[in-house]
């Protein structure tokens, strides 16, 4: 019984850690997207200025 409780605790901790990792990945993807939009806007502005 104690081994099953321990396995359940480990599974819950793993699930929580995986959720935390996923949330961090989503936040990083949001920052990467914003950075890409900013860099694209700067590149387009520079291309327009060069015409």
mmCIF file of N, CA and C in Angstrom, residues 9-43:
data_model
loop_
_atom_site.group_PDB
_atom_site.id
_atom_site.type_symbol
_atom_site.label_atom_id
_atom_site.label_comp_id
_atom_site.label_asym_id
_atom_site.label_seq_id
_atom_site.Cartn_x
_atom_site.Cartn_y
_atom_site.Cartn_z
ATOM 1 N N UNK A 9 2.178 9.691 -5.470
ATOM 2 C CA UNK A 9 2.797 10.983 -5.150
ATOM 3 C C UNK A 9 3.794 11.380 -6.225
ATOM 4 N N UNK A 10 4.616 10.421 -6.647
ATOM 5 C CA UNK A 10 5.607 10.700 -7.693
ATOM 6 C C UNK A 10 4.923 11.102 -8.998
ATOM 7 N N UNK A 11 3.838 10.405 -9.344
ATOM 8 C CA UNK A 11 3.123 10.714 -10.585
ATOM 9 C C UNK A 11 2.515 12.109 -10.522
ATOM 10 N N UNK A 12 1.969 12.482 -9.379
ATOM 11 C CA UNK A 12 1.402 13.824 -9.220
ATOM 12 C C UNK A 12 2.475 14.899 -9.317
ATOM 13 N N UNK A 13 3.619 14.660 -8.709
ATOM 14 C CA UNK A 13 4.720 15.620 -8.778
ATOM 15 C C UNK A 13 5.223 15.770 -10.213
ATOM 16 N N UNK A 14 5.312 14.647 -10.924
ATOM 17 C CA UNK A 14 5.753 14.677 -12.317
ATOM 18 C C UNK A 14 4.752 15.454 -13.168
ATOM 19 N N UNK A 15 3.469 15.225 -12.941
ATOM 20 C CA UNK A 15 2.438 15.937 -13.695
ATOM 21 C C UNK A 15 2.520 17.437 -13.429
ATOM 22 N N UNK A 16 2.683 17.812 -12.180
ATOM 23 C CA UNK A 16 2.782 19.229 -11.833
ATOM 24 C C UNK A 16 4.017 19.863 -12.478
ATOM 25 N N UNK A 17 5.131 19.157 -12.450
ATOM 26 C CA UNK A 17 6.354 19.678 -13.054
ATOM 27 C C UNK A 17 6.199 19.815 -14.567
ATOM 28 N N UNK A 18 5.523 18.860 -15.177
ATOM 29 C CA UNK A 18 5.310 18.908 -16.621
ATOM 30 C C UNK A 18 4.412 20.078 -16.996
ATOM 31 N N UNK A 19 3.387 20.336 -16.189
ATOM 32 C CA UNK A 19 2.518 21.491 -16.426
ATOM 33 C C UNK A 19 3.312 22.781 -16.285
ATOM 34 N N UNK A 20 4.141 22.885 -15.257
ATOM 35 C CA UNK A 20 4.972 24.084 -15.078
ATOM 36 C C UNK A 20 5.879 24.298 -16.278
ATOM 37 N N UNK A 21 6.466 23.208 -16.786
ATOM 38 C CA UNK A 21 7.338 23.291 -17.953
ATOM 39 C C UNK A 21 6.556 23.776 -19.168
ATOM 40 N N UNK A 22 5.355 23.241 -19.354
ATOM 41 C CA UNK A 22 4.529 23.634 -20.494
ATOM 42 C C UNK A 22 4.151 25.110 -20.412
ATOM 43 N N UNK A 23 3.797 25.572 -19.232
ATOM 44 C CA UNK A 23 3.459 26.988 -19.055
ATOM 45 C C UNK A 23 4.662 27.860 -19.397
ATOM 46 N N UNK A 24 5.835 27.472 -18.926
ATOM 47 C CA UNK A 24 7.051 28.239 -19.226
ATOM 48 C C UNK A 24 7.330 28.241 -20.730
ATOM 49 N N UNK A 25 7.094 27.110 -21.390
ATOM 50 C CA UNK A 25 7.319 27.034 -22.832
ATOM 51 C C UNK A 25 6.357 27.944 -23.582
ATOM 52 N N UNK A 26 5.109 27.991 -23.144
ATOM 53 C CA UNK A 26 4.133 28.871 -23.781
ATOM 54 C C UNK A 26 4.534 30.329 -23.593
ATOM 55 N N UNK A 27 4.962 30.692 -22.400
ATOM 56 C CA UNK A 27 5.396 32.067 -22.155
ATOM 57 C C UNK A 27 6.594 32.419 -23.032
ATOM 58 N N UNK A 28 7.525 31.490 -23.158
ATOM 59 C CA UNK A 28 8.697 31.729 -24.006
ATOM 60 C C UNK A 28 8.280 31.882 -25.467
ATOM 61 N N UNK A 29 7.313 31.082 -25.900
ATOM 62 C CA UNK A 29 6.816 31.184 -27.274
ATOM 63 C C UNK A 29 6.147 32.535 -27.503
ATOM 64 N N UNK A 30 5.445 33.036 -26.517
ATOM 65 C CA UNK A 30 4.830 34.357 -26.644
ATOM 66 C C UNK A 30 5.897 35.435 -26.824
ATOM 67 N N UNK A 31 6.953 35.373 -26.019
ATOM 68 C CA UNK A 31 8.044 36.347 -26.153
ATOM 69 C C UNK A 31 8.731 36.223 -27.508
ATOM 70 N N UNK A 32 8.944 34.995 -27.957
ATOM 71 C CA UNK A 32 9.585 34.785 -29.253
ATOM 72 C C UNK A 32 8.727 35.345 -30.382
ATOM 73 N N UNK A 33 7.422 35.176 -30.270
ATOM 74 C CA UNK A 33 6.508 35.701 -31.282
ATOM 75 C C UNK A 33 6.548 37.224 -31.314
ATOM 76 N N UNK A 34 6.493 37.832 -30.137
ATOM 77 C CA UNK A 34 6.562 39.292 -30.079
ATOM 78 C C UNK A 34 7.882 39.807 -30.636
ATOM 79 N N UNK A 35 8.964 39.108 -30.322
ATOM 80 C CA UNK A 35 10.273 39.505 -30.840
ATOM 81 C C UNK A 35 10.304 39.385 -32.355
ATOM 82 N N UNK A 36 9.738 38.315 -32.888
ATOM 83 C CA UNK A 36 9.708 38.130 -34.340
ATOM 84 C C UNK A 36 8.895 39.226 -35.019
ATOM 85 N N UNK A 37 7.772 39.595 -34.428
ATOM 86 C CA UNK A 37 6.953 40.672 -34.991
ATOM 87 C C UNK A 37 7.734 41.981 -34.989
ATOM 88 N N UNK A 38 8.417 42.265 -33.900
ATOM 89 C CA UNK A 38 9.198 43.500 -33.801
ATOM 90 C C UNK A 38 10.324 43.529 -34.831
ATOM 91 N N UNK A 39 11.053 42.432 -34.934
ATOM 92 C CA UNK A 39 12.173 42.379 -35.882
ATOM 93 C C UNK A 39 11.660 42.484 -37.318
ATOM 94 N N UNK A 40 10.526 41.837 -37.610
ATOM 95 C CA UNK A 40 9.959 41.926 -38.963
ATOM 96 C C UNK A 40 9.561 43.369 -39.276
ATOM 97 N N UNK A 41 8.958 44.051 -38.308
ATOM 98 C CA UNK A 41 8.562 45.439 -38.523
ATOM 99 C C UNK A 41 9.792 46.309 -38.777
ATOM 100 N N UNK A 42 10.847 46.092 -38.029
ATOM 101 C CA UNK A 42 12.086 46.853 -38.233
ATOM 102 C C UNK A 42 12.684 46.562 -39.602
ATOM 103 N N UNK A 43 12.657 45.295 -40.010
ATOM 104 C CA UNK A 43 13.203 44.934 -41.321
ATOM 105 C C UNK A 43 12.379 45.558 -42.442
#
